[in-house]
Amino acid sequence: MTNEDSLIPAEARRAIGEQRTIELGEISLRDLQRYAVAAQDDSPRYFDVQVAGETAYRGLIAPPNMLTAMIGWEVGPDESALRADGLPQSTERRPPLRVKRVMGAGQELEFRNPVRPGDRFTRTDKVVEMTQREGRTGPMVITVTEQTYRNQSGEIAVICRSTSIAR
C-alpha cells in the first residue's frame, strides 16, 4: 500500500507516542453530586459525609468514571462553534485521518485513586497505536489512545484506554 492509499497520513503517524497535557480544573462537591444524580447513583459515598467517612475512602468521593465521562469542563461553546455531531471542536484528541466516520470501539478504565471534592486535575493524552486493516466493507483504521488523569499531587486517579474505528 502506498502513502496515497493509506487512510493514515504522515501527520497522523508522527502523532503516535506524542503526549499532550491539559489543565482540566477543579472538581467541586456540587459537580460530583450532580454527576452522581445524572448517573442515577445515589450511593451515600457521594452525599452523606458521615457514611462516607466510615468507608475505606474516609470521605466523600466522586463516582469512579466521572473524570472520563466529562467531554468538556468549561461552561460550553456557543452553538455556532459546535461540530456537526454537536460536540465542541476541542474534544477531538485524535490526529486527522482520511476517513468520514469515527466510532467508539470500547474503553478500558484503570482506577487508581479516588476523586475528591476540591481535587484539581490534568489530563495527558497520547496516541498509543494506529493500524490500518481491511474490513468486510473496505479499509478502516483502529486507533488506541490513552488518557491519564492526575490530581494536584501528581497522583494518577484514572487511566482510560480508548479504541476507535475510523472508516
PDB file of C-alpha atoms in Angstrom:
ATOM      1  CA  MET A   1       0.000   0.000   0.000  1.00  0.00           C
ATOM      2  CA  THR A   2       1.380   3.424  -0.935  1.00  0.00           C
ATOM      3  CA  ASN A   3       1.172   6.501   1.260  1.00  0.00           C
ATOM      4  CA  GLU A   4      -1.525   7.822  -1.089  1.00  0.00           C
ATOM      5  CA  ASP A   5      -3.626   4.682  -0.454  1.00  0.00           C
ATOM      6  CA  SER A   6      -3.225   4.858   3.313  1.00  0.00           C
ATOM      7  CA  LEU A   7      -6.002   6.294   5.450  1.00  0.00           C
ATOM      8  CA  ILE A   8      -3.302   7.335   7.940  1.00  0.00           C
ATOM      9  CA  PRO A   9      -1.431  10.422   6.678  1.00  0.00           C
ATOM     10  CA  ALA A  10       2.172  11.105   7.720  1.00  0.00           C
ATOM     11  CA  GLU A  11       0.985  13.818  10.141  1.00  0.00           C
ATOM     12  CA  ALA A  12      -1.126  11.246  11.988  1.00  0.00           C
ATOM     13  CA  ARG A  13       1.724   8.699  12.072  1.00  0.00           C
ATOM     14  CA  ARG A  14       4.017  11.309  13.642  1.00  0.00           C
ATOM     15  CA  ALA A  15       1.491  11.801  16.454  1.00  0.00           C
ATOM     16  CA  ILE A  16       1.878   8.208  17.669  1.00  0.00           C
ATOM     17  CA  GLY A  17       3.580   8.342  21.057  1.00  0.00           C
ATOM     18  CA  GLU A  18       3.348  12.124  21.450  1.00  0.00           C
ATOM     19  CA  GLN A  19       1.820  13.397  24.685  1.00  0.00           C
ATOM     20  CA  ARG A  20      -0.245  16.491  25.350  1.00  0.00           C
ATOM     21  CA  THR A  21      -1.241  17.608  28.847  1.00  0.00           C
ATOM     22  CA  ILE A  22      -4.092  19.999  29.535  1.00  0.00           C
ATOM     23  CA  GLU A  23      -5.410  21.561  32.732  1.00  0.00           C
ATOM     24  CA  LEU A  24      -8.962  20.439  33.421  1.00  0.00           C
ATOM     25  CA  GLY A  25      -9.729  22.288  36.625  1.00  0.00           C
ATOM     26  CA  GLU A  26     -11.279  21.556  39.976  1.00  0.00           C
ATOM     27  CA  ILE A  27     -13.984  19.048  40.876  1.00  0.00           C
ATOM     28  CA  SER A  28     -16.375  20.649  43.336  1.00  0.00           C
ATOM     29  CA  LEU A  29     -18.680  18.806  45.711  1.00  0.00           C
ATOM     30  CA  ARG A  30     -21.592  20.113  43.653  1.00  0.00           C
ATOM     31  CA  ASP A  31     -20.007  18.781  40.427  1.00  0.00           C
ATOM     32  CA  LEU A  32     -19.572  15.274  41.776  1.00  0.00           C
ATOM     33  CA  GLN A  33     -23.031  15.176  43.334  1.00  0.00           C
ATOM     34  CA  ARG A  34     -24.691  16.432  40.143  1.00  0.00           C
ATOM     35  CA  TYR A  35     -22.833  13.779  38.162  1.00  0.00           C
ATOM     36  CA  ALA A  36     -23.956  11.082  40.612  1.00  0.00           C
ATOM     37  CA  VAL A  37     -27.575  12.234  40.256  1.00  0.00           C
ATOM     38  CA  ALA A  38     -27.296  12.254  36.443  1.00  0.00           C
ATOM     39  CA  ALA A  39     -25.808   8.741  36.563  1.00  0.00           C
ATOM     40  CA  GLN A  40     -28.678   7.671  38.844  1.00  0.00           C
ATOM     41  CA  ASP A  41     -26.201   6.586  41.514  1.00  0.00           C
ATOM     42  CA  ASP A  42     -27.494   7.578  44.951  1.00  0.00           C
ATOM     43  CA  SER A  43     -24.710   5.946  46.958  1.00  0.00           C
ATOM     44  CA  PRO A  44     -24.116   7.715  50.282  1.00  0.00           C
ATOM     45  CA  ARG A  45     -20.392   7.794  49.346  1.00  0.00           C
ATOM     46  CA  TYR A  46     -21.286  10.858  47.263  1.00  0.00           C
ATOM     47  CA  PHE A  47     -23.841  12.577  49.517  1.00  0.00           C
ATOM     48  CA  ASP A  48     -23.548  11.632  53.202  1.00  0.00           C
ATOM     49  CA  VAL A  49     -20.420  12.939  54.954  1.00  0.00           C
ATOM     50  CA  GLN A  50     -20.869  10.642  57.963  1.00  0.00           C
ATOM     51  CA  VAL A  51     -21.395   7.444  55.948  1.00  0.00           C
ATOM     52  CA  ALA A  52     -18.607   8.365  53.508  1.00  0.00           C
ATOM     53  CA  GLY A  53     -16.265   8.984  56.435  1.00  0.00           C
ATOM     54  CA  GLU A  54     -16.774   5.412  57.606  1.00  0.00           C
ATOM     55  CA  THR A  55     -15.777   3.879  54.254  1.00  0.00           C
ATOM     56  CA  ALA A  56     -12.276   2.877  53.197  1.00  0.00           C
ATOM     57  CA  TYR A  57     -12.059   6.255  51.399  1.00  0.00           C
ATOM     58  CA  ARG A  58     -12.575   8.233  54.649  1.00  0.00           C
ATOM     59  CA  GLY A  59     -14.670  10.927  53.000  1.00  0.00           C
ATOM     60  CA  LEU A  60     -16.854  11.942  50.088  1.00  0.00           C
ATOM     61  CA  ILE A  61     -15.662  10.801  46.667  1.00  0.00           C
ATOM     62  CA  ALA A  62     -16.824  11.112  43.056  1.00  0.00           C
ATOM     63  CA  PRO A  63     -18.312   8.261  41.045  1.00  0.00           C
ATOM     64  CA  PRO A  64     -15.342   6.372  39.568  1.00  0.00           C
ATOM     65  CA  ASN A  65     -15.998   7.119  35.894  1.00  0.00           C
ATOM     66  CA  MET A  66     -16.778  10.813  36.349  1.00  0.00           C
ATOM     67  CA  LEU A  67     -13.442  12.095  35.018  1.00  0.00           C
ATOM     68  CA  THR A  68     -13.560  10.038  31.841  1.00  0.00           C
ATOM     69  CA  ALA A  69     -17.212  10.881  31.170  1.00  0.00           C
ATOM     70  CA  MET A  70     -16.606  14.627  31.112  1.00  0.00           C
ATOM     71  CA  ILE A  71     -16.452  15.826  27.499  1.00  0.00           C
ATOM     72  CA  GLY A  72     -15.654  19.405  28.415  1.00  0.00           C
ATOM     73  CA  TRP A  73     -15.051  21.166  31.698  1.00  0.00           C
ATOM     74  CA  GLU A  74     -15.765  24.667  30.517  1.00  0.00           C
ATOM     75  CA  VAL A  75     -19.182  26.326  30.520  1.00  0.00           C
ATOM     76  CA  GLY A  76     -19.537  25.336  26.888  1.00  0.00           C
ATOM     77  CA  PRO A  77     -19.085  26.866  23.461  1.00  0.00           C
ATOM     78  CA  ASP A  78     -21.660  28.816  21.524  1.00  0.00           C
ATOM     79  CA  GLU A  79     -23.814  26.601  19.311  1.00  0.00           C
ATOM     80  CA  SER A  80     -22.097  28.047  16.214  1.00  0.00           C
ATOM     81  CA  ALA A  81     -18.781  26.630  17.479  1.00  0.00           C
ATOM     82  CA  LEU A  82     -20.055  23.044  17.679  1.00  0.00           C
ATOM     83  CA  ARG A  83     -19.183  20.338  15.179  1.00  0.00           C
ATOM     84  CA  ALA A  84     -21.936  18.779  13.057  1.00  0.00           C
ATOM     85  CA  ASP A  85     -22.317  15.990  15.645  1.00  0.00           C
ATOM     86  CA  GLY A  86     -22.985  18.511  18.427  1.00  0.00           C
ATOM     87  CA  LEU A  87     -19.645  18.120  20.212  1.00  0.00           C
ATOM     88  CA  PRO A  88     -17.260  21.024  20.837  1.00  0.00           C
ATOM     89  CA  GLN A  89     -14.386  21.371  18.360  1.00  0.00           C
ATOM     90  CA  SER A  90     -11.888  20.975  21.217  1.00  0.00           C
ATOM     91  CA  THR A  91     -12.871  17.406  22.086  1.00  0.00           C
ATOM     92  CA  GLU A  92     -11.011  15.874  19.143  1.00  0.00           C
ATOM     93  CA  ARG A  93      -7.990  14.116  20.625  1.00  0.00           C
ATOM     94  CA  ARG A  94      -7.005  12.073  17.588  1.00  0.00           C
ATOM     95  CA  PRO A  95      -4.784  13.097  14.676  1.00  0.00           C
ATOM     96  CA  PRO A  96      -6.584  13.696  11.372  1.00  0.00           C
ATOM     97  CA  LEU A  97      -7.282  10.600   9.280  1.00  0.00           C
ATOM     98  CA  ARG A  98      -8.536  10.269   5.703  1.00  0.00           C
ATOM     99  CA  VAL A  99     -11.921   8.976   6.801  1.00  0.00           C
ATOM    100  CA  LYS A 100     -15.516  10.165   7.051  1.00  0.00           C
ATOM    101  CA  ARG A 101     -16.689   8.440  10.230  1.00  0.00           C
ATOM    102  CA  VAL A 102     -15.227   7.553  13.602  1.00  0.00           C
ATOM    103  CA  MET A 103     -16.981   5.376  16.163  1.00  0.00           C
ATOM    104  CA  GLY A 104     -16.056   4.219  19.611  1.00  0.00           C
ATOM    105  CA  ALA A 105     -14.981   0.594  19.912  1.00  0.00           C
ATOM    106  CA  GLY A 106     -14.604   0.359  23.672  1.00  0.00           C
ATOM    107  CA  GLN A 107     -12.775   1.642  26.709  1.00  0.00           C
ATOM    108  CA  GLU A 108     -10.684   0.071  29.405  1.00  0.00           C
ATOM    109  CA  LEU A 109     -10.612   2.024  32.676  1.00  0.00           C
ATOM    110  CA  GLU A 110      -7.982   1.574  35.356  1.00  0.00           C
ATOM    111  CA  PHE A 111      -8.980   3.239  38.626  1.00  0.00           C
ATOM    112  CA  ARG A 112      -6.011   4.088  40.847  1.00  0.00           C
ATOM    113  CA  ASN A 113      -7.083   6.750  43.364  1.00  0.00           C
ATOM    114  CA  PRO A 114     -10.433   8.250  44.369  1.00  0.00           C
ATOM    115  CA  VAL A 115     -11.544  11.653  43.129  1.00  0.00           C
ATOM    116  CA  ARG A 116     -12.408  14.003  45.980  1.00  0.00           C
ATOM    117  CA  PRO A 117     -14.148  17.378  46.116  1.00  0.00           C
ATOM    118  CA  GLY A 118     -11.562  20.125  45.684  1.00  0.00           C
ATOM    119  CA  ASP A 119      -9.134  17.996  43.660  1.00  0.00           C
ATOM    120  CA  ARG A 120      -7.680  19.702  40.578  1.00  0.00           C
ATOM    121  CA  PHE A 121      -6.933  17.598  37.514  1.00  0.00           C
ATOM    122  CA  THR A 122      -4.808  17.468  34.421  1.00  0.00           C
ATOM    123  CA  ARG A 123      -5.278  15.029  31.565  1.00  0.00           C
ATOM    124  CA  THR A 124      -2.413  13.706  29.473  1.00  0.00           C
ATOM    125  CA  ASP A 125      -3.477  12.392  26.064  1.00  0.00           C
ATOM    126  CA  LYS A 126      -1.379  10.013  23.997  1.00  0.00           C
ATOM    127  CA  VAL A 127      -1.993   8.129  20.751  1.00  0.00           C
ATOM    128  CA  VAL A 128      -0.699   4.636  21.505  1.00  0.00           C
ATOM    129  CA  GLU A 129      -1.204   2.989  18.125  1.00  0.00           C
ATOM    130  CA  MET A 130      -2.876   3.283  14.731  1.00  0.00           C
ATOM    131  CA  THR A 131      -3.358   0.340  12.448  1.00  0.00           C
ATOM    132  CA  GLN A 132      -4.995   0.213   9.046  1.00  0.00           C
ATOM    133  CA  ARG A 133      -6.885  -3.000   8.345  1.00  0.00           C
ATOM    134  CA  GLU A 134      -9.122  -4.320   5.634  1.00  0.00           C
ATOM    135  CA  GLY A 135     -12.673  -4.949   6.831  1.00  0.00           C
ATOM    136  CA  ARG A 136     -15.641  -6.611   5.122  1.00  0.00           C
ATOM    137  CA  THR A 137     -16.732  -3.311   3.610  1.00  0.00           C
ATOM    138  CA  GLY A 138     -13.341  -1.734   2.990  1.00  0.00           C
ATOM    139  CA  PRO A 139     -10.345  -0.249   4.773  1.00  0.00           C
ATOM    140  CA  MET A 140     -10.533   1.024   8.338  1.00  0.00           C
ATOM    141  CA  VAL A 141      -8.190   2.458  10.953  1.00  0.00           C
ATOM    142  CA  ILE A 142      -8.081   1.133  14.509  1.00  0.00           C
ATOM    143  CA  THR A 143      -6.743   3.784  16.900  1.00  0.00           C
ATOM    144  CA  VAL A 144      -5.852   3.264  20.549  1.00  0.00           C
ATOM    145  CA  THR A 145      -5.489   6.366  22.712  1.00  0.00           C
ATOM    146  CA  GLU A 146      -4.664   6.711  26.380  1.00  0.00           C
ATOM    147  CA  GLN A 147      -5.798   9.467  28.724  1.00  0.00           C
ATOM    148  CA  THR A 148      -4.167   9.725  32.147  1.00  0.00           C
ATOM    149  CA  TYR A 149      -5.899  11.871  34.776  1.00  0.00           C
ATOM    150  CA  ARG A 150      -3.705  13.218  37.605  1.00  0.00           C
ATOM    151  CA  ASN A 151      -4.669  15.234  40.653  1.00  0.00           C
ATOM    152  CA  GLN A 152      -2.854  18.269  42.052  1.00  0.00           C
ATOM    153  CA  SER A 153      -0.403  15.977  43.888  1.00  0.00           C
ATOM    154  CA  GLY A 154       0.515  14.177  40.665  1.00  0.00           C
ATOM    155  CA  GLU A 155      -1.300  11.002  41.738  1.00  0.00           C
ATOM    156  CA  ILE A 156      -2.993   9.092  38.946  1.00  0.00           C
ATOM    157  CA  ALA A 157      -6.734   8.864  39.504  1.00  0.00           C
ATOM    158  CA  VAL A 158      -7.736   7.085  36.293  1.00  0.00           C
ATOM    159  CA  ILE A 159      -6.159   5.769  33.112  1.00  0.00           C
ATOM    160  CA  CYS A 160      -8.557   5.397  30.187  1.00  0.00           C
ATOM    161  CA  ARG A 161      -7.543   3.402  27.113  1.00  0.00           C
ATOM    162  CA  SER A 162      -9.964   4.039  24.261  1.00  0.00           C
ATOM    163  CA  THR A 163     -10.217   2.226  20.960  1.00  0.00           C
ATOM    164  CA  SER A 164     -11.913   3.740  17.926  1.00  0.00           C
ATOM    165  CA  ILE A 165     -12.660   2.526  14.434  1.00  0.00           C
ATOM    166  CA  ALA A 166     -12.468   5.026  11.579  1.00  0.00           C
ATOM    167  CA  ARG A 167     -13.802   4.350   8.077  1.00  0.00           C
TER     168      ARG A 167
END
